[in-house]
Structures are given as C-alpha cells and as structure tokens.
PDB file of C-alpha atoms in Angstrom:
ATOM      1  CA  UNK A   1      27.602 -29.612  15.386  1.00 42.00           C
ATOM      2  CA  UNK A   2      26.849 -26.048  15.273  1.00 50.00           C
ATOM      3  CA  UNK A   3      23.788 -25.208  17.661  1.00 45.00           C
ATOM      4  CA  UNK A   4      21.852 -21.876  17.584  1.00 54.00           C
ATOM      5  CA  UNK A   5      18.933 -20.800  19.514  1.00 65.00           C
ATOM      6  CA  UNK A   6      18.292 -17.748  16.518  1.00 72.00           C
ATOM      7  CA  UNK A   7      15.517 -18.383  14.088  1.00 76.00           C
ATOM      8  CA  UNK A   8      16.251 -18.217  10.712  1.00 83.00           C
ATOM      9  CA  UNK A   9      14.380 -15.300   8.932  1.00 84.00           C
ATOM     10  CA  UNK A  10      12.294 -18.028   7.047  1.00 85.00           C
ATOM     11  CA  UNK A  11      10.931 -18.907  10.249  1.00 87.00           C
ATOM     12  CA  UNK A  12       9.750 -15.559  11.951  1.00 89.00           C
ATOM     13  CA  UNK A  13       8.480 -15.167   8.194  1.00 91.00           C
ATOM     14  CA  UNK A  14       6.377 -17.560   8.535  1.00 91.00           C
ATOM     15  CA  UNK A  15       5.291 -17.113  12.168  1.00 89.00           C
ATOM     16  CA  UNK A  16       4.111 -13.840  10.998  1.00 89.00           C
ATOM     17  CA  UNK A  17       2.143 -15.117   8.656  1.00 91.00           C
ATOM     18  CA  UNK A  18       0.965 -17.826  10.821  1.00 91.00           C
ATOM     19  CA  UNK A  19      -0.375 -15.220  13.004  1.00 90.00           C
ATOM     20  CA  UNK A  20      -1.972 -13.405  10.382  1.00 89.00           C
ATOM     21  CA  UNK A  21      -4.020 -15.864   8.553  1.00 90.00           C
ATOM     22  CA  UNK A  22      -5.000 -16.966  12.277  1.00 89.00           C
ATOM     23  CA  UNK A  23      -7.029 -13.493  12.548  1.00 88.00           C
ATOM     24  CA  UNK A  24     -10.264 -13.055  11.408  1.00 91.00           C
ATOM     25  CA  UNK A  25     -10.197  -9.383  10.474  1.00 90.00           C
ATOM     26  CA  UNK A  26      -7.142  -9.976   8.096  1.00 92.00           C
ATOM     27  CA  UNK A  27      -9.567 -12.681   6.005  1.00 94.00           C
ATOM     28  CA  UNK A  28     -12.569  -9.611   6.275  1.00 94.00           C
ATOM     29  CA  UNK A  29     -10.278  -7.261   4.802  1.00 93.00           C
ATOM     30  CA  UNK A  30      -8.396  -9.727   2.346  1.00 95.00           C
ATOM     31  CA  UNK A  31     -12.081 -10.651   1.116  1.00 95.00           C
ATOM     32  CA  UNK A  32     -13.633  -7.307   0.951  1.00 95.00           C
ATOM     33  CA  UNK A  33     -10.407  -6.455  -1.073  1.00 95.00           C
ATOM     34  CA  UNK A  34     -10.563  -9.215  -3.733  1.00 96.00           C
ATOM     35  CA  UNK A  35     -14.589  -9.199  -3.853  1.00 95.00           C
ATOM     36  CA  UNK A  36     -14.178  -4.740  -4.713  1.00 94.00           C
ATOM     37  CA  UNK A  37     -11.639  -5.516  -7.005  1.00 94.00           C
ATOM     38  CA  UNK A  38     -14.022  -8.123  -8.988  1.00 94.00           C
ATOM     39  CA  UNK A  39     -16.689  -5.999  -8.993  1.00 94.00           C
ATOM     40  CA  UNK A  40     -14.759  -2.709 -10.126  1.00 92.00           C
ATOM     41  CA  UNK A  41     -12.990  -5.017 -12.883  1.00 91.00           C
ATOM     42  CA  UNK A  42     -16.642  -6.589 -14.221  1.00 91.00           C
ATOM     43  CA  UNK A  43     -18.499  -3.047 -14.122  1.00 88.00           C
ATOM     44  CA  UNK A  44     -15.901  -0.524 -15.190  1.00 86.00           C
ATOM     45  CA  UNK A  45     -13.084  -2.200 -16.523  1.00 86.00           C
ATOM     46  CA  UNK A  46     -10.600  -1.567 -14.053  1.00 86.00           C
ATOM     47  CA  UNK A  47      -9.678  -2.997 -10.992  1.00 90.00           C
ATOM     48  CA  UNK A  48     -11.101  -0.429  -8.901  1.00 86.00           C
ATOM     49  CA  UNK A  49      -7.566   1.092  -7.535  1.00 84.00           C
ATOM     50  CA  UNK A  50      -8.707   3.608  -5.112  1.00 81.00           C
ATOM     51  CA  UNK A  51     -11.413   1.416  -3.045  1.00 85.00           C
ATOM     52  CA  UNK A  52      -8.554  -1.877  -3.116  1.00 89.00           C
ATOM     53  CA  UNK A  53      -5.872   0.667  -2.044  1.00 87.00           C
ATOM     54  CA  UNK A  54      -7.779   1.670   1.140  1.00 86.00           C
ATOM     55  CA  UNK A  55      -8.680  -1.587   2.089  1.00 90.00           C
ATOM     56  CA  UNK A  56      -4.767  -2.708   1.609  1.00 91.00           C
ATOM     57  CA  UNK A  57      -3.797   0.152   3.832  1.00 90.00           C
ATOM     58  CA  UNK A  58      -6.140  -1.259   6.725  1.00 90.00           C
ATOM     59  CA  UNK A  59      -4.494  -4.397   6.206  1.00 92.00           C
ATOM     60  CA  UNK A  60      -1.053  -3.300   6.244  1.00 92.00           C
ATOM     61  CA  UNK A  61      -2.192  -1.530   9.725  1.00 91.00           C
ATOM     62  CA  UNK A  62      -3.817  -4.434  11.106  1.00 89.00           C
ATOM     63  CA  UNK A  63      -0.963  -6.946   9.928  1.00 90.00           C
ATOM     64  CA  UNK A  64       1.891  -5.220  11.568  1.00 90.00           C
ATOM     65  CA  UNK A  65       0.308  -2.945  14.204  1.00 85.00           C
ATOM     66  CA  UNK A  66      -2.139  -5.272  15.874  1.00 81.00           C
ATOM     67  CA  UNK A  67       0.008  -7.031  18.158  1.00 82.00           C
ATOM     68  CA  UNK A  68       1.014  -3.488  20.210  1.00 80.00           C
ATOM     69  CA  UNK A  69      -2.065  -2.522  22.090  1.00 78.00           C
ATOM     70  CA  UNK A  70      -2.027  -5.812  23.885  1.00 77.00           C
ATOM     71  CA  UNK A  71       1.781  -5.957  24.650  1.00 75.00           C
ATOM     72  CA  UNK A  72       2.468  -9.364  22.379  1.00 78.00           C
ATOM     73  CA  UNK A  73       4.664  -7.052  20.491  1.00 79.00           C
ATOM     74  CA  UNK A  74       7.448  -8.069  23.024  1.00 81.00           C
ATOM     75  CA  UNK A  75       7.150 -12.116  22.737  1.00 80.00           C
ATOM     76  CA  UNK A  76       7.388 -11.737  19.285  1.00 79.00           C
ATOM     77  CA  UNK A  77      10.444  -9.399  19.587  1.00 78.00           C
ATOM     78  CA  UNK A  78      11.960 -12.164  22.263  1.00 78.00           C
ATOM     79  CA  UNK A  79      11.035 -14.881  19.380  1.00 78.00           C
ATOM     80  CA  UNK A  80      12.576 -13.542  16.953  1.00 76.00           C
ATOM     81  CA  UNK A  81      15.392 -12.011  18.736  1.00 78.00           C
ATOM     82  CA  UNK A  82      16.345  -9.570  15.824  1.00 82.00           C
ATOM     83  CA  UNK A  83      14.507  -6.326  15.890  1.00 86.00           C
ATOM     84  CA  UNK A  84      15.435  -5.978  11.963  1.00 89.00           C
ATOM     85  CA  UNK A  85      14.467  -9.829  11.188  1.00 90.00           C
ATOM     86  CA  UNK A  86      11.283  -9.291  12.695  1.00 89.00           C
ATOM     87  CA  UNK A  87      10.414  -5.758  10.641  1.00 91.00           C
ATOM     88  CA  UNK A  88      11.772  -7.743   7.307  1.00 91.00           C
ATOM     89  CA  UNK A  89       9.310 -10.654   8.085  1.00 92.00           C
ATOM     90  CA  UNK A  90       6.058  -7.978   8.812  1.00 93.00           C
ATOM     91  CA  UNK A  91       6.944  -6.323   5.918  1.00 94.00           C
ATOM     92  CA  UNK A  92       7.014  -9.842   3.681  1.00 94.00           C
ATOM     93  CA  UNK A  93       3.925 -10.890   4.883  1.00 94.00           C
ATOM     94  CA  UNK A  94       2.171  -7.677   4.229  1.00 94.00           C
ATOM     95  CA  UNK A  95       3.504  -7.883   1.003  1.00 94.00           C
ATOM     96  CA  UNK A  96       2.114 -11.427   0.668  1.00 94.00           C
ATOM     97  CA  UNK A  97      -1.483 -10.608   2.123  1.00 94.00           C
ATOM     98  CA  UNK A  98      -2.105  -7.742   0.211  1.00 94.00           C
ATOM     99  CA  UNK A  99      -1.260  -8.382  -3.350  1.00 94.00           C
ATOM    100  CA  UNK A 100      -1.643 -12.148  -3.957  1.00 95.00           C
ATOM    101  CA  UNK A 101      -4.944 -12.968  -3.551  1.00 96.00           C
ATOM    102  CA  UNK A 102      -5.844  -9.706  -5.968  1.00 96.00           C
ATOM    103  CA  UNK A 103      -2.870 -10.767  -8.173  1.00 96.00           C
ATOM    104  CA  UNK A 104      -4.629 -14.587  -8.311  1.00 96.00           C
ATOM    105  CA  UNK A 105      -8.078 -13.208  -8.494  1.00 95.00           C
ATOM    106  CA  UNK A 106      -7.402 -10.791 -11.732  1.00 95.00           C
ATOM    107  CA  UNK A 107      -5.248 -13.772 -13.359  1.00 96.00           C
ATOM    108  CA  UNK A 108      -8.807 -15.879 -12.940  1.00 95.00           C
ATOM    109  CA  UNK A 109     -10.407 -13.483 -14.831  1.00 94.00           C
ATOM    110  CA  UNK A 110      -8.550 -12.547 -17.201  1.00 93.00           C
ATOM    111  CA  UNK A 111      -8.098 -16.649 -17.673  1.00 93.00           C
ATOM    112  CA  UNK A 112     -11.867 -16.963 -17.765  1.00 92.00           C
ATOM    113  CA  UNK A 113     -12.866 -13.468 -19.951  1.00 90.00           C
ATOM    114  CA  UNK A 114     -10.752 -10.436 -19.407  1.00 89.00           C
ATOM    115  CA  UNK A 115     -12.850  -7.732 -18.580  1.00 91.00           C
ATOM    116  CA  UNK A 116     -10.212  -4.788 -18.283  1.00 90.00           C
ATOM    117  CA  UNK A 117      -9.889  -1.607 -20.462  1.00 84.00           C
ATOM    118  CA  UNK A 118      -7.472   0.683 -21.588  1.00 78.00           C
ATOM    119  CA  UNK A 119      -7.908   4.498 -20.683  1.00 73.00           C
ATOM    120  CA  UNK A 120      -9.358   5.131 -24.223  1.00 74.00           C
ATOM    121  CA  UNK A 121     -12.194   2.091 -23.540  1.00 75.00           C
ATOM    122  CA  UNK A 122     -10.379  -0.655 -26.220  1.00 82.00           C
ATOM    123  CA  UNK A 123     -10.089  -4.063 -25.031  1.00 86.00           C
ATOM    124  CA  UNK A 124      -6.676  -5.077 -23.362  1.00 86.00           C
ATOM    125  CA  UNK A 125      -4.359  -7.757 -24.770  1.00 88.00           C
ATOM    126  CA  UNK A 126      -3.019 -11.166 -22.500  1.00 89.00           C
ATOM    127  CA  UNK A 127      -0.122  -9.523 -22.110  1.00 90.00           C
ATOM    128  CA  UNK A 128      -1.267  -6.155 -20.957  1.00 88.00           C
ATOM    129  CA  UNK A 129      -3.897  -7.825 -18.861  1.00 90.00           C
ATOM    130  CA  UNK A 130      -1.390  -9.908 -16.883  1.00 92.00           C
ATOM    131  CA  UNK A 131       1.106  -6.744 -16.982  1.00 90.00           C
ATOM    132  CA  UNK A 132      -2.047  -4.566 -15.278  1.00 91.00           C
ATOM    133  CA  UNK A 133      -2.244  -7.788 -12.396  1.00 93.00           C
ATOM    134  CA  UNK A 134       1.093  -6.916 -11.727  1.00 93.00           C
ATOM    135  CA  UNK A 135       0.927  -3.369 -11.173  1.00 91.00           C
ATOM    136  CA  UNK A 136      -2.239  -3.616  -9.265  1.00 93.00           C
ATOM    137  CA  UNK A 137       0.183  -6.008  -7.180  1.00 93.00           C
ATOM    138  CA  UNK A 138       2.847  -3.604  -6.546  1.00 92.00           C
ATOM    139  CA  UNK A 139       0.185  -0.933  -5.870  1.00 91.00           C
ATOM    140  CA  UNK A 140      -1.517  -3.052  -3.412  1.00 93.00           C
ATOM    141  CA  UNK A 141       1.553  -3.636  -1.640  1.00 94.00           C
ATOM    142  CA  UNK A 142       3.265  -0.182  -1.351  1.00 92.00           C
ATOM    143  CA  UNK A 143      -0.122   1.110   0.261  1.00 90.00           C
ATOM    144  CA  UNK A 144      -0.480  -1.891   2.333  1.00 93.00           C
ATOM    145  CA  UNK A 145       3.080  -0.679   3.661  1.00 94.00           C
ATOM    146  CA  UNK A 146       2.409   2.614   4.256  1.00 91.00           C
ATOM    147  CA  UNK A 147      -0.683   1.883   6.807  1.00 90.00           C
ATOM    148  CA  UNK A 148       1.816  -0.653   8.310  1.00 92.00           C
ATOM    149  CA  UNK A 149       4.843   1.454   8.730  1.00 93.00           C
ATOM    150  CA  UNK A 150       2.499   3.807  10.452  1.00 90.00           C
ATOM    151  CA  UNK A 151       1.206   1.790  12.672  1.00 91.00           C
ATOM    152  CA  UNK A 152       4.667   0.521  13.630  1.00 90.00           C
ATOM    153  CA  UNK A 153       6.010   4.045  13.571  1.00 89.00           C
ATOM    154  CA  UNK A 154       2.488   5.264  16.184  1.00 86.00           C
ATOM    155  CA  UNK A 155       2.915   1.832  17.992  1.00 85.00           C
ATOM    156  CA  UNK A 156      -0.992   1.717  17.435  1.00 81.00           C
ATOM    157  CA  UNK A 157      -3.247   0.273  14.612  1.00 79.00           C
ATOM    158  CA  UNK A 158      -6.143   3.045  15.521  1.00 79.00           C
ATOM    159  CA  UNK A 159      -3.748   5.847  15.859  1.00 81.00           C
ATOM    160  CA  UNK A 160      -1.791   4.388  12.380  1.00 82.00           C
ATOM    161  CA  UNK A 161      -5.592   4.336  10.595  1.00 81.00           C
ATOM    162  CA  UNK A 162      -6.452   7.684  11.822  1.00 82.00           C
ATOM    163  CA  UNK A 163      -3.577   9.418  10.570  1.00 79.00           C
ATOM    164  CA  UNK A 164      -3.919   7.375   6.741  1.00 75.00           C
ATOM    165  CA  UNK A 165      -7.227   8.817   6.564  1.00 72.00           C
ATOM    166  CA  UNK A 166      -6.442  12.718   7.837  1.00 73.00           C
ATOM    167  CA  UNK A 167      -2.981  12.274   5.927  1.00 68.00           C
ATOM    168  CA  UNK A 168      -4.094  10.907   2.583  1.00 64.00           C
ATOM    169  CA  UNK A 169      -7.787  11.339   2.414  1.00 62.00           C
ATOM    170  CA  UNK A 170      -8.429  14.658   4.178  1.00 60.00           C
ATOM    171  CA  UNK A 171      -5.443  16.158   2.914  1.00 57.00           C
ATOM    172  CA  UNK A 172      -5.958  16.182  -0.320  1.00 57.00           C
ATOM    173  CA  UNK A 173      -9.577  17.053   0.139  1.00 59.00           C
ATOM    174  CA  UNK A 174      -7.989  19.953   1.695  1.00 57.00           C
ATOM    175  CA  UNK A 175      -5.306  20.960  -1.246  1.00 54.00           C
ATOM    176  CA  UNK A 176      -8.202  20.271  -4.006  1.00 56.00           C
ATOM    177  CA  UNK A 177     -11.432  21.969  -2.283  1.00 59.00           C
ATOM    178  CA  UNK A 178      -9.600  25.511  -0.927  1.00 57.00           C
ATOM    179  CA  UNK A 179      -8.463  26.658  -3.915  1.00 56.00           C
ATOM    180  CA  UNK A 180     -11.106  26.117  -5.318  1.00 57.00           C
ATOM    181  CA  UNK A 181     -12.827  27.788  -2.315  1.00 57.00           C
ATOM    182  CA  UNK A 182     -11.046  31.124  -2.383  1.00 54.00           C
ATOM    183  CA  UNK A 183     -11.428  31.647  -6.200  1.00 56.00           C
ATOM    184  CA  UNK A 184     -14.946  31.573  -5.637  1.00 56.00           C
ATOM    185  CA  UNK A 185     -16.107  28.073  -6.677  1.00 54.00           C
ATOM    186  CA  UNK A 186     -13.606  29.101  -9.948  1.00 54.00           C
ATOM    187  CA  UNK A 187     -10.581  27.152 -11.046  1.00 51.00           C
ATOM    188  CA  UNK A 188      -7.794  26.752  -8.676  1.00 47.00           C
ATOM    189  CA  UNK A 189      -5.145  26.948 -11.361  1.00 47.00           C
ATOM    190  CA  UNK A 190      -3.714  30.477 -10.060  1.00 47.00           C
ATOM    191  CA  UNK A 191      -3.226  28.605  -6.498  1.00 56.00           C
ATOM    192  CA  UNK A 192      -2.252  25.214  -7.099  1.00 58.00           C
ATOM    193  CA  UNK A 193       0.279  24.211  -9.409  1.00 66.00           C
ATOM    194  CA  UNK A 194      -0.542  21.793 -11.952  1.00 69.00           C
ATOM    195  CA  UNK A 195       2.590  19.462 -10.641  1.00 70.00           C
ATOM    196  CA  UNK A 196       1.090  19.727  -7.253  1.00 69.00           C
ATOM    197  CA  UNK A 197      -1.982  17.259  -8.371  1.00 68.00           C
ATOM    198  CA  UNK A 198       0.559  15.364 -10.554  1.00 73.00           C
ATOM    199  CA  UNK A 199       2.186  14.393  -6.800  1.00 76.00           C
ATOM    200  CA  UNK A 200      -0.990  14.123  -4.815  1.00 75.00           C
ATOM    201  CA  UNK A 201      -0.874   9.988  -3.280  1.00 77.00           C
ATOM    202  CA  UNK A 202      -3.815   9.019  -5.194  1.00 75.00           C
ATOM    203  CA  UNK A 203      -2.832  10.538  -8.363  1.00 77.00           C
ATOM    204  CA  UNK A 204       0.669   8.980  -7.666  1.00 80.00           C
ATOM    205  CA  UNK A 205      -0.687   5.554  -7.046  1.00 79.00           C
ATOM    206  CA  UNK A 206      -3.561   5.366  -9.814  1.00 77.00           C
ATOM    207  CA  UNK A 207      -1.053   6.516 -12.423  1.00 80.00           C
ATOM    208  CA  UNK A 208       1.512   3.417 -11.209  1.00 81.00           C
ATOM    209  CA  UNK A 209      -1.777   0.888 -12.545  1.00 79.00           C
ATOM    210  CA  UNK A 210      -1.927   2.702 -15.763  1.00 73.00           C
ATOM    211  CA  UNK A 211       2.038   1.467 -16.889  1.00 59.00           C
ATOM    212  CA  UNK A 212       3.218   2.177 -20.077  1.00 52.00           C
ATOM    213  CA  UNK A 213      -0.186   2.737 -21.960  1.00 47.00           C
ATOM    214  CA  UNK A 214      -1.507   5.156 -19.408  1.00 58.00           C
ATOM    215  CA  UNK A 215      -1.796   8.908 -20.541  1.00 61.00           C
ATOM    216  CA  UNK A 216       0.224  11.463 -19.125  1.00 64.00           C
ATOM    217  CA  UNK A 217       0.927  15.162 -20.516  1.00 68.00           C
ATOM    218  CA  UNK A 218       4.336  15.838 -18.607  1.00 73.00           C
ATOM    219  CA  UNK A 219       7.114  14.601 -16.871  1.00 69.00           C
ATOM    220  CA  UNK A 220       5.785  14.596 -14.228  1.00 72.00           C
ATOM    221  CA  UNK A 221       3.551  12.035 -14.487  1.00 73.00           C
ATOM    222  CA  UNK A 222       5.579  10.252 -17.122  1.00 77.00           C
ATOM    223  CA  UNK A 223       5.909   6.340 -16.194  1.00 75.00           C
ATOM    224  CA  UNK A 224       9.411   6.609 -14.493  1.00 78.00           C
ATOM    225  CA  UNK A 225       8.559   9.253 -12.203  1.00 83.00           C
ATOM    226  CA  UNK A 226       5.564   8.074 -11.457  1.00 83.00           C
ATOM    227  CA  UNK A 227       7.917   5.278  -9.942  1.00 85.00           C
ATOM    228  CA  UNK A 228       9.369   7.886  -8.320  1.00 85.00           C
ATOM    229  CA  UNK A 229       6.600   9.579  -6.899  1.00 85.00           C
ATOM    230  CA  UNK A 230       5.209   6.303  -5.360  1.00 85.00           C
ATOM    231  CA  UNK A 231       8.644   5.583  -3.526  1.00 89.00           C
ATOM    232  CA  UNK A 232       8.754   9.057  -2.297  1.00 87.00           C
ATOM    233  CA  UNK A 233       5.614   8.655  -0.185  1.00 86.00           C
ATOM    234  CA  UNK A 234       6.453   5.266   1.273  1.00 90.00           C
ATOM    235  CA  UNK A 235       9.854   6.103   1.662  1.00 91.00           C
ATOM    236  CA  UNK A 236       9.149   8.574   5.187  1.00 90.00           C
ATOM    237  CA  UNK A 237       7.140   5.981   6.812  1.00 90.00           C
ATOM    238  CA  UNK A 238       9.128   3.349   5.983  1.00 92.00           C
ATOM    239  CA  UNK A 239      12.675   5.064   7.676  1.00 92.00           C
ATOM    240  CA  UNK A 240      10.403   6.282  10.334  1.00 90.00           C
ATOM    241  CA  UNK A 241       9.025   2.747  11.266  1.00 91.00           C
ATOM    242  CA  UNK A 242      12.859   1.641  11.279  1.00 91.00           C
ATOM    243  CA  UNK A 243      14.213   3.784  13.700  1.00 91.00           C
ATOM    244  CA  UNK A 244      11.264   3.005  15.614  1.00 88.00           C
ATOM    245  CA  UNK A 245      11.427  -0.732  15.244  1.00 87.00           C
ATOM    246  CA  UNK A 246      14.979  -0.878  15.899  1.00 86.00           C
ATOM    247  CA  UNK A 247      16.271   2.325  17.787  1.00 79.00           C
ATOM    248  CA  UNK A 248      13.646   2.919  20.378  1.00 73.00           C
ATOM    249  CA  UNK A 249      12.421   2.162  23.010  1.00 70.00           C
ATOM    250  CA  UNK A 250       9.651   0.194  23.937  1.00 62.00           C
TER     251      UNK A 250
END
C-alpha cells in the first residue's frame, strides 16, 4: 500500500477555500459585489462592470494576500508542501469567489425578468443574457487575479491594493486628464493615440462584457483582441507572482 504524506491538489484547493469562506471580509466584499451588480443590472441594464471589477480586485487581494502580514503564509506553504500546488489552489479559489456568486446572481435574474440591454438599448435574448453572465464571469475573475497576483508578488494585501488603485485608477486618470491638460482643456487627439485608449485596463475589460454584439470601430478593439488585450495585463502579474511564489525567498 502506497503511503504519502503530500496532499492532493483537491485538498489544499479546498483548504483554501475553507479559509476563505471562514473570513468575514471575503463575505463583505462577495456581498457588496453581487448586491452592485443587481443594482447596476435593474437601473441601467448592465451589470455594472467597472464598480464589480474593483470590488473583485479587493477580493483577489484579500483571498491570496491576507495570510502574509501575519506569517501563516508559511504553515500553509508546510501544508501544502508544493509552492506551485499551493499558487494553483489560491488562484482556483479566487476564481471561484469572484465570479460565481455574480454568475448565479445574473442567471436569477435573467430566470426571473432579464433586465440587461444591448449597447443600442434593445432588449437581450436568453441566449445573449446567459452569454453576458459568462463574460461578466471571466471579467470578474481576471481582475480578481490581478489584485491577487499583486499581493502575492508585494507579499502584502495593503501594499497589493495600493498599487491597483495608483496602477489602474490613477494611471489612467493620468494618460486621459494631461492631454487634455496641455491642449488647453482641448482634445487630446494630437497627444494620445486613439489605440492608446483602445488598451487602457478599463477599456480592455468593459469591452470583454460587450462579446460579439459590442461595438467597436477597429481592430483594436475588435472581439479577439480584446481577448488579447485582457491577457496582456494579467499576464505581468501573474509571471511576477510565480517567480515570487516559487523562486524566492521568504
């Protein structure tokens, strides 16, 4: 009889979970998400993608970046004993956290009376409905990621929110308002490329909700590289929280 004191990546999975739904800020944030995402999707029509993204970013932090102030970083590490199984199971349960309850929550109402638009203010089918829960899933989850793989890559959930909010907030503020400050209040057209707001991360990650029916002018925000786009921006935290997670010190 084989005997192995390694646990299976199903069970650090769902350790991590364990520990999650244990923590009272995770069911704030998880609440506040689904309970914006009702109201955007009753009063406007959509699910309100910009509030819900910011929210799933402070839950990404607080899911996989809470544990390193106090030091219990290193008894899950020992408990897991894989660096890589434990990163696969934070990011799984961030994935979980974030876009399910939304996911379930816009299925209920579309069940009950589909309240979502398209761009030009018709009425959405079933199918487009369920296809929009989807994408608002995916959305959900990718920015979720981001605040997490910053906080793993920072070792610290306040540091990790910080930079999400210089990074992809005050960043663009800056790239938008400059321009538009040295022309004299004037169009920024002559200083900022048009691609360059195409690119922008909320741009990037409103377009992904829109899908196949969403308008778009160029290629650049066409649906595939819209895709694109979206990867692109997780992709630096994500290698950066790996070499972190696994290569480092701690």
């Amino acid at each position: 009889m084989r005997v192995t004191t390694r646990p299976g990546f199903g069970r650090v999975f769902l350790a991590e979970l364990y520990k999650a739904a244990c923590s009272l800020t995770v069911w704030v944030v998880m609440g506040a998400t689904v309970v914006a995402v009702c109201v955007f999707s009753y009063a406007l029509g959509v699910p309100g993608p910009q509030t819900a993204s910011m929210l799933a970013m402070l839950l990404g932090v607080w899911v996989m970046g809470a544990e390193y102030p106090s030091g219990a970083i290193m008894a899950s590490l020992v408990a897991a004993a894989d660096r890589r199984r434990l990163l696969g199971a934070q990011v799984c349960c961030v994935a979980v956290m974030a876009a399910l309850p939304v996911v379930v929550a816009m299925l209920v109402m579309i069940a009950v009376s589909n309240p979502y638009t398209s761009f030009e203010g018709t009425p959405l089918s079933a199918a487009e409905s369920v296809a929009l829960a989807a994408r608002m899933g995916l959305l959900l989850t990718l920015v979720a990621l981001v605040g997490g793989f910053l906080s793993v890559l920072l070792r610290s959930a306040l540091s990790a929110m910080i930079l999400a909010v210089l990074v992809i907030g005050g960043g663009q503020l800056l790239l938008i308002f400059v321009p538009w400050i040295l022309t004299g209040g004037g169009s920024g057209g002559l200083l900022l490329p048009e691609w360059v707001n195409a690119v922008l991360p909320n741009a990037v990650f409103t377009r992904l909700l829109g899908g196949d029916f969403a308008i778009w002018s160029s290629w650049w925000d066409s649906p595939g590289m819209t895709y694109v786009e979206a990867l692109a921006w997780v992709a630096p935290a994500a290698c950066g929280a790996y070499w972190r997670m696994i290569h480092a010190d701690f």
